[in-house]
PDB file of C-alpha atoms and ligand atoms in Angstrom:
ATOM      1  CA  UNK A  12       0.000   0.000   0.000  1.00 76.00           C
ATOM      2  CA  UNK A  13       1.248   3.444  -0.747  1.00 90.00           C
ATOM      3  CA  UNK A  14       2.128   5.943   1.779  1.00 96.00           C
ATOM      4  CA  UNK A  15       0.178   8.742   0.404  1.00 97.00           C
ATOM      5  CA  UNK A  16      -0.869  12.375   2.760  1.00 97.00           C
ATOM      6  CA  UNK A  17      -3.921  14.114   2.391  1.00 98.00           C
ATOM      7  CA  UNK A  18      -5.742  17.565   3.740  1.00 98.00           C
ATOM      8  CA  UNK A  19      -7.624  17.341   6.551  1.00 98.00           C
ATOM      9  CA  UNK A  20      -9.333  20.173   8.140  1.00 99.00           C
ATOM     10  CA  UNK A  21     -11.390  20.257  11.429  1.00 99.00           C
ATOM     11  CA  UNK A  22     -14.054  22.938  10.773  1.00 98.00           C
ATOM     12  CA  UNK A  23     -15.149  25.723  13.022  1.00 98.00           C
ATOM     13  CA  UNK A  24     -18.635  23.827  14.590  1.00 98.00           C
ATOM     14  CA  UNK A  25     -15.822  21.216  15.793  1.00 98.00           C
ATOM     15  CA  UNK A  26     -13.351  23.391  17.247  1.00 98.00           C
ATOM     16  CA  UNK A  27     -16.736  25.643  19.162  1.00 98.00           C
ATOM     17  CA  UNK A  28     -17.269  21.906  20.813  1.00 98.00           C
ATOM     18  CA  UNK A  29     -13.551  21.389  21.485  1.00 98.00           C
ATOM     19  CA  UNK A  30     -13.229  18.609  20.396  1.00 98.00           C
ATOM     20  CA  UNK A  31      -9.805  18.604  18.422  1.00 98.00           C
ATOM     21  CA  UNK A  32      -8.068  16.060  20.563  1.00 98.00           C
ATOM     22  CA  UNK A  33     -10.712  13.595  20.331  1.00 98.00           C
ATOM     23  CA  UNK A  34     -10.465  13.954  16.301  1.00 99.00           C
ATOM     24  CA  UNK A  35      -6.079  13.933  16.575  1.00 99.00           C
ATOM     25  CA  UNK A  36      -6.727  10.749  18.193  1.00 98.00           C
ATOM     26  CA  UNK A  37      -9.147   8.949  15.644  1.00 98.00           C
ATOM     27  CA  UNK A  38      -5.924   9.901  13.405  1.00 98.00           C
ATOM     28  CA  UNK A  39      -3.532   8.510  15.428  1.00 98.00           C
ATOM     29  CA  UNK A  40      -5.238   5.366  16.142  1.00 98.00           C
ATOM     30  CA  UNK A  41      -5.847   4.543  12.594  1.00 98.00           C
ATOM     31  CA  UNK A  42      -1.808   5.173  11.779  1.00 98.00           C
ATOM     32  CA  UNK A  43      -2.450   8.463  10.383  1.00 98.00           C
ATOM     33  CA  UNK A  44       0.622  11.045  11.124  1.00 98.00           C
ATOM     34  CA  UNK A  45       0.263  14.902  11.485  1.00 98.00           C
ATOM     35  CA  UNK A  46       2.863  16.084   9.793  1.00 97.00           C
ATOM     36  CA  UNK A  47       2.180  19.482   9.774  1.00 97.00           C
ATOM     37  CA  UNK A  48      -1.061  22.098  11.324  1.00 98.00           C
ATOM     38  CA  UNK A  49      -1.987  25.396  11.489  1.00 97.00           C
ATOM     39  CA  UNK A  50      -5.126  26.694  13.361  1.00 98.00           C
ATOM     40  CA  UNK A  51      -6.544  29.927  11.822  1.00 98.00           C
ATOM     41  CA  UNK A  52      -9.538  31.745  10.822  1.00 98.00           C
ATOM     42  CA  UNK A  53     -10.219  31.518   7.295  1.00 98.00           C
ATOM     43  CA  UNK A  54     -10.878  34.894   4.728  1.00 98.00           C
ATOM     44  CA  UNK A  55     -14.099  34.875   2.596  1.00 98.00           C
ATOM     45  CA  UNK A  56     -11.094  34.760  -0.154  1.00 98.00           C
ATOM     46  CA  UNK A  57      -9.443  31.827   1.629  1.00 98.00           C
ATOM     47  CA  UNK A  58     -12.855  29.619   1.870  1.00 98.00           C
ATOM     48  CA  UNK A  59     -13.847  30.532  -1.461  1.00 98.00           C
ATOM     49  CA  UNK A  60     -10.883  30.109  -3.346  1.00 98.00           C
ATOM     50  CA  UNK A  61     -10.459  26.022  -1.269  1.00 98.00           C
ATOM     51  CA  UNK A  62     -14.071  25.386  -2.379  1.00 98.00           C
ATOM     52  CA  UNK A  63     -13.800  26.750  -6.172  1.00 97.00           C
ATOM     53  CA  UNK A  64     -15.163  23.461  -7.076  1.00 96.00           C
ATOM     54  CA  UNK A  65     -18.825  23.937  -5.603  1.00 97.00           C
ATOM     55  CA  UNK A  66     -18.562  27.854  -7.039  1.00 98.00           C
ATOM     56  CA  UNK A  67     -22.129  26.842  -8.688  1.00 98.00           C
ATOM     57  CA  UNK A  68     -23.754  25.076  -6.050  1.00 98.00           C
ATOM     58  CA  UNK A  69     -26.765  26.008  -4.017  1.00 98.00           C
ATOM     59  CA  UNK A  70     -24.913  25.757  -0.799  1.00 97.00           C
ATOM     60  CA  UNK A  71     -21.598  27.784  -1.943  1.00 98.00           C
ATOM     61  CA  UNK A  72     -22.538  31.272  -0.203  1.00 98.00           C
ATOM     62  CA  UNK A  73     -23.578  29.439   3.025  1.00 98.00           C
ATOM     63  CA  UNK A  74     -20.474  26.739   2.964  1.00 98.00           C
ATOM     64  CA  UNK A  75     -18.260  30.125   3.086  1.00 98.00           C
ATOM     65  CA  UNK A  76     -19.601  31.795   5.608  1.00 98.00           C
ATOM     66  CA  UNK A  77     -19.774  28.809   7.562  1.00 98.00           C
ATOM     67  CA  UNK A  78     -16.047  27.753   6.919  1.00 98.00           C
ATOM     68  CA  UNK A  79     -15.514  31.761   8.000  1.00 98.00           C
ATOM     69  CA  UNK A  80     -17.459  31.767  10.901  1.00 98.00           C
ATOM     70  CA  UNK A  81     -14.576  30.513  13.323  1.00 98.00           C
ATOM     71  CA  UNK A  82     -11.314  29.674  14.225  1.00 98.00           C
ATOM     72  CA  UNK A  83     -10.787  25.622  11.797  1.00 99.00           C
ATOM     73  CA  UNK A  84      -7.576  23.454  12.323  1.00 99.00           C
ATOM     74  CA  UNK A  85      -5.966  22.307   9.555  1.00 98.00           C
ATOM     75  CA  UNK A  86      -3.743  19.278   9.119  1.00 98.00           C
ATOM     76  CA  UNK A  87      -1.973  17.507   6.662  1.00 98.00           C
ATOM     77  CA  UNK A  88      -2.070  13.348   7.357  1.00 98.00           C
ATOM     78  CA  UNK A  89       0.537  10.779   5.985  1.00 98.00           C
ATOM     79  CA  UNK A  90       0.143   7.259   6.503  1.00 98.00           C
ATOM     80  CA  UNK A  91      -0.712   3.952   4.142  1.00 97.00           C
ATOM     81  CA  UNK A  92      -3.468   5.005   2.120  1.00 97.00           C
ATOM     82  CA  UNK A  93      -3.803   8.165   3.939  1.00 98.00           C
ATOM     83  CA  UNK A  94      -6.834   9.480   1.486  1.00 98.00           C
ATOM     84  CA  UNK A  95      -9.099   6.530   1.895  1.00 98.00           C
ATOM     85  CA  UNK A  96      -8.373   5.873   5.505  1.00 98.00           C
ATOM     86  CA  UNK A  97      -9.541   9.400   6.187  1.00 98.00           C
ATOM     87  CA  UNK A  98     -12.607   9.744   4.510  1.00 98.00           C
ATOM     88  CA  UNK A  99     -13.280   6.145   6.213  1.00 98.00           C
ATOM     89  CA  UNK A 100     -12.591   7.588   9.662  1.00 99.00           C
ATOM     90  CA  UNK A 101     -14.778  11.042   8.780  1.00 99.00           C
ATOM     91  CA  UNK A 102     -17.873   8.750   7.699  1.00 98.00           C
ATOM     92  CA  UNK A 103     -20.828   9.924   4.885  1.00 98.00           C
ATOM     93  CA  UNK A 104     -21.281  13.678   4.102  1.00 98.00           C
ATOM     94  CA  UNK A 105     -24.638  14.147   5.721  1.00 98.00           C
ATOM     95  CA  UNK A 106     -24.079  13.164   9.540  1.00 98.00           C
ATOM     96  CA  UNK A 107     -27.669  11.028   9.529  1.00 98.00           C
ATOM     97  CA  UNK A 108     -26.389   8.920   6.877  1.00 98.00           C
ATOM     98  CA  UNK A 109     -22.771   8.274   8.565  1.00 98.00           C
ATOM     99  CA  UNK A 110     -22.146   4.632   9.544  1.00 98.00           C
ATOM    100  CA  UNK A 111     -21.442   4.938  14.026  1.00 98.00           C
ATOM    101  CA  UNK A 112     -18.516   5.605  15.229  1.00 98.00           C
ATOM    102  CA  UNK A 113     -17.210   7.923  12.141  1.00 98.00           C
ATOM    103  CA  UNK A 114     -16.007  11.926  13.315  1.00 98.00           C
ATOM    104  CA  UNK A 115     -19.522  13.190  11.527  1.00 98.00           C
ATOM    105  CA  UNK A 116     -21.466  10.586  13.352  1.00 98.00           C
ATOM    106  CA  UNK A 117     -20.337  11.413  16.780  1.00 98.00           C
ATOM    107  CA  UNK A 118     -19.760  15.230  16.197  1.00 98.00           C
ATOM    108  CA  UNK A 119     -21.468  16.861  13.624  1.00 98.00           C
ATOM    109  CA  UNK A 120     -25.072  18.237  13.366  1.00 94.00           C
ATOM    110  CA  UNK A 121     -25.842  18.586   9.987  1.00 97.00           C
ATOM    111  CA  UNK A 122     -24.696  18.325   6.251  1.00 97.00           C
ATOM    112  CA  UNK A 123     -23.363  21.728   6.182  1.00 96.00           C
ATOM    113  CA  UNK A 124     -21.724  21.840   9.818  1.00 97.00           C
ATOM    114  CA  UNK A 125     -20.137  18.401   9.543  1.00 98.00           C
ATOM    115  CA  UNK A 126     -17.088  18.926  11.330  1.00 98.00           C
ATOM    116  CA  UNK A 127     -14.393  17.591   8.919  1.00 99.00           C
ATOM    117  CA  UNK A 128     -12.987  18.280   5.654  1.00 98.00           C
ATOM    118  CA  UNK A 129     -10.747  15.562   4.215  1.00 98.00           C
ATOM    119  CA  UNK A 130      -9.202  15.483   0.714  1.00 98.00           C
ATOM    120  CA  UNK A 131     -10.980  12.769  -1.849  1.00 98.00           C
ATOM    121  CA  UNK A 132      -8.307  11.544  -4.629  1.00 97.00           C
ATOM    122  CA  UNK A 133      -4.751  11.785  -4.761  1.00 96.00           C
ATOM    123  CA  UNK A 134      -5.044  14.688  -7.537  1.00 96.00           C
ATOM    124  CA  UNK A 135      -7.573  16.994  -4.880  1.00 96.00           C
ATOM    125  CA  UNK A 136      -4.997  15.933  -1.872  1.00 97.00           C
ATOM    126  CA  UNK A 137      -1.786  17.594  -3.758  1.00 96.00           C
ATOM    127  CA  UNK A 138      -3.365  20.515  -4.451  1.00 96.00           C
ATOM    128  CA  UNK A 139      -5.254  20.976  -1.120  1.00 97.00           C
ATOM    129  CA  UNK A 140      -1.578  20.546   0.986  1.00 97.00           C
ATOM    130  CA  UNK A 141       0.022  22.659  -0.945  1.00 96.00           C
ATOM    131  CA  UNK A 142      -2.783  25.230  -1.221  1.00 97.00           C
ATOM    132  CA  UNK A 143      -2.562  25.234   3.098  1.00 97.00           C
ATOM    133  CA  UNK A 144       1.011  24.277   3.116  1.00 97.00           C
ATOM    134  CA  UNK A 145       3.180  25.726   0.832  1.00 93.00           C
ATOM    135  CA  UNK A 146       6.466  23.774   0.328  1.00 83.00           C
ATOM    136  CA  UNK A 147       5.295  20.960   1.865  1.00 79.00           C
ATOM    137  CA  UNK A 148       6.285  18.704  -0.972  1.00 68.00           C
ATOM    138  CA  UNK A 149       9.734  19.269  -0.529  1.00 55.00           C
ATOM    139  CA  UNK A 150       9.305  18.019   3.264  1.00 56.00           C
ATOM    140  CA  UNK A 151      10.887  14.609   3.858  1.00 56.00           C
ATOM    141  CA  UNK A 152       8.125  13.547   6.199  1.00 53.00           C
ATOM    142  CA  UNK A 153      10.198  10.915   8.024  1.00 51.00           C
TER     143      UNK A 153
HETATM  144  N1  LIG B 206     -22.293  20.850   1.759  1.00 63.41           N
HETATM  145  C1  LIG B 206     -23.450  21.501   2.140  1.00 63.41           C
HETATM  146  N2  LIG B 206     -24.640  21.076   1.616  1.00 63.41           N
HETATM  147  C2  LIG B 206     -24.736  20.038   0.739  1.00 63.41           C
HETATM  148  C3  LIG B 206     -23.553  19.379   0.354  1.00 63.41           C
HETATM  149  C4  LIG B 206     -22.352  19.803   0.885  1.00 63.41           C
HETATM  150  O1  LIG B 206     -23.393  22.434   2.933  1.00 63.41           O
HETATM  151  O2  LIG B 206     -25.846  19.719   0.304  1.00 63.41           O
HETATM  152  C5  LIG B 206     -20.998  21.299   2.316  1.00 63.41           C
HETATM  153  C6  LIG B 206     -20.523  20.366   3.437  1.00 63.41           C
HETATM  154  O3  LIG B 206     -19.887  21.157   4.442  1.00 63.41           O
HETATM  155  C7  LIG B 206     -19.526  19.485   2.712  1.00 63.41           C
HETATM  156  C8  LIG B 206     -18.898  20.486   1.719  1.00 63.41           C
HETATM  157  O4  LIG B 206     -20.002  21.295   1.317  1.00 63.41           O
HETATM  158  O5  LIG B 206     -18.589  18.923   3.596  1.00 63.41           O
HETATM  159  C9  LIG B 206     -18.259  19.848   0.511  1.00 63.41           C
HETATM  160  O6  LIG B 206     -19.169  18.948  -0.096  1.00 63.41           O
HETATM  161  P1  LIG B 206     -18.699  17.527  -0.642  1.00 63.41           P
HETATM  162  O7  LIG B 206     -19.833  16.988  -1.430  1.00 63.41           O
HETATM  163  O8  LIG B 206     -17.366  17.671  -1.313  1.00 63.41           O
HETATM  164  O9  LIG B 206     -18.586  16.648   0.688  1.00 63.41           O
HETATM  165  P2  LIG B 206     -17.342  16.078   1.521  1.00 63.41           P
HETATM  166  O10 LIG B 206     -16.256  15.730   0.559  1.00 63.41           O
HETATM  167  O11 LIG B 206     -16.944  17.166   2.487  1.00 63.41           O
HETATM  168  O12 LIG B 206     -17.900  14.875   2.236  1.00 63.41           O
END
């Protein structure tokens, strides 16, 4: 299996209900390394320029202002199959439809304040670390 890393980022309804440690751990017990974090609050630019791809959806306007509403921590993971195992940890999209036991299931509300953001395919996980992390790909990691 490939050692791959990927962007996670916990998002601001999460950090309100202080919960980052509980979400670190979920990383570290499924193998996942932080290799590198930055808690900050995002710009209107910031959020909208990460979520260019939904630019057309109905829920763009409300997905920035929620992603600006508060402090969000952002990490970048590394570990065997790093992309998969996250999105596996964070469980579905929509909190009511996330299997038990997943970071949405146990923390988040609602589809739009779902309390993760994790990379989905190798392609979106390069350009999301180096979008946060700048120079990142010249970091050894180990
Ligand atoms: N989102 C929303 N309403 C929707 C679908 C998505 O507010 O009907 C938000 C939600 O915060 C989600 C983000 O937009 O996490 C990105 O959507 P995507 O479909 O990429 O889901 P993800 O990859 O985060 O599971």
């Amino acid at each position: 299996m490939a050692i791959e890393r990927t962007l996670s980022i916990i998002k601001p309804d999460a950090v309100a209900k202080n919960v980052i440690g509980q979400i670190y751990s979920r990383f570290e017990g499924a193998g996942l390394k932080v290799i590198a974090a930055r808690m900050t609050w995002l710009s209107e630019q910031e959020a909208g320029q990460f979520y260019a791809v939904h630019k057309e959806r109905p829920f763009f306007k409300d997905l920035v202002s929620f992603m600006t509403s508060g402090p969000v921590m952002i990490q970048a993971l590394e570990g065997e199959n790093a992309i998969a195992k996250n999105r596996e940890l964070m469980g579905a999209t929509d909190p009511k439809k996330a299997d038990k036991g997943t970071i949405r299931a146990d923390f988040a509300e609602s589809i739009d304040a779902n309390a993760v953001h994790g990379s989905d395919a190798p392609e979106t996980a390069a350009v999301e670390v180096a979008f946060f992390f700048p120079g990142m790909n010249t970091y050894a990691g180990r």
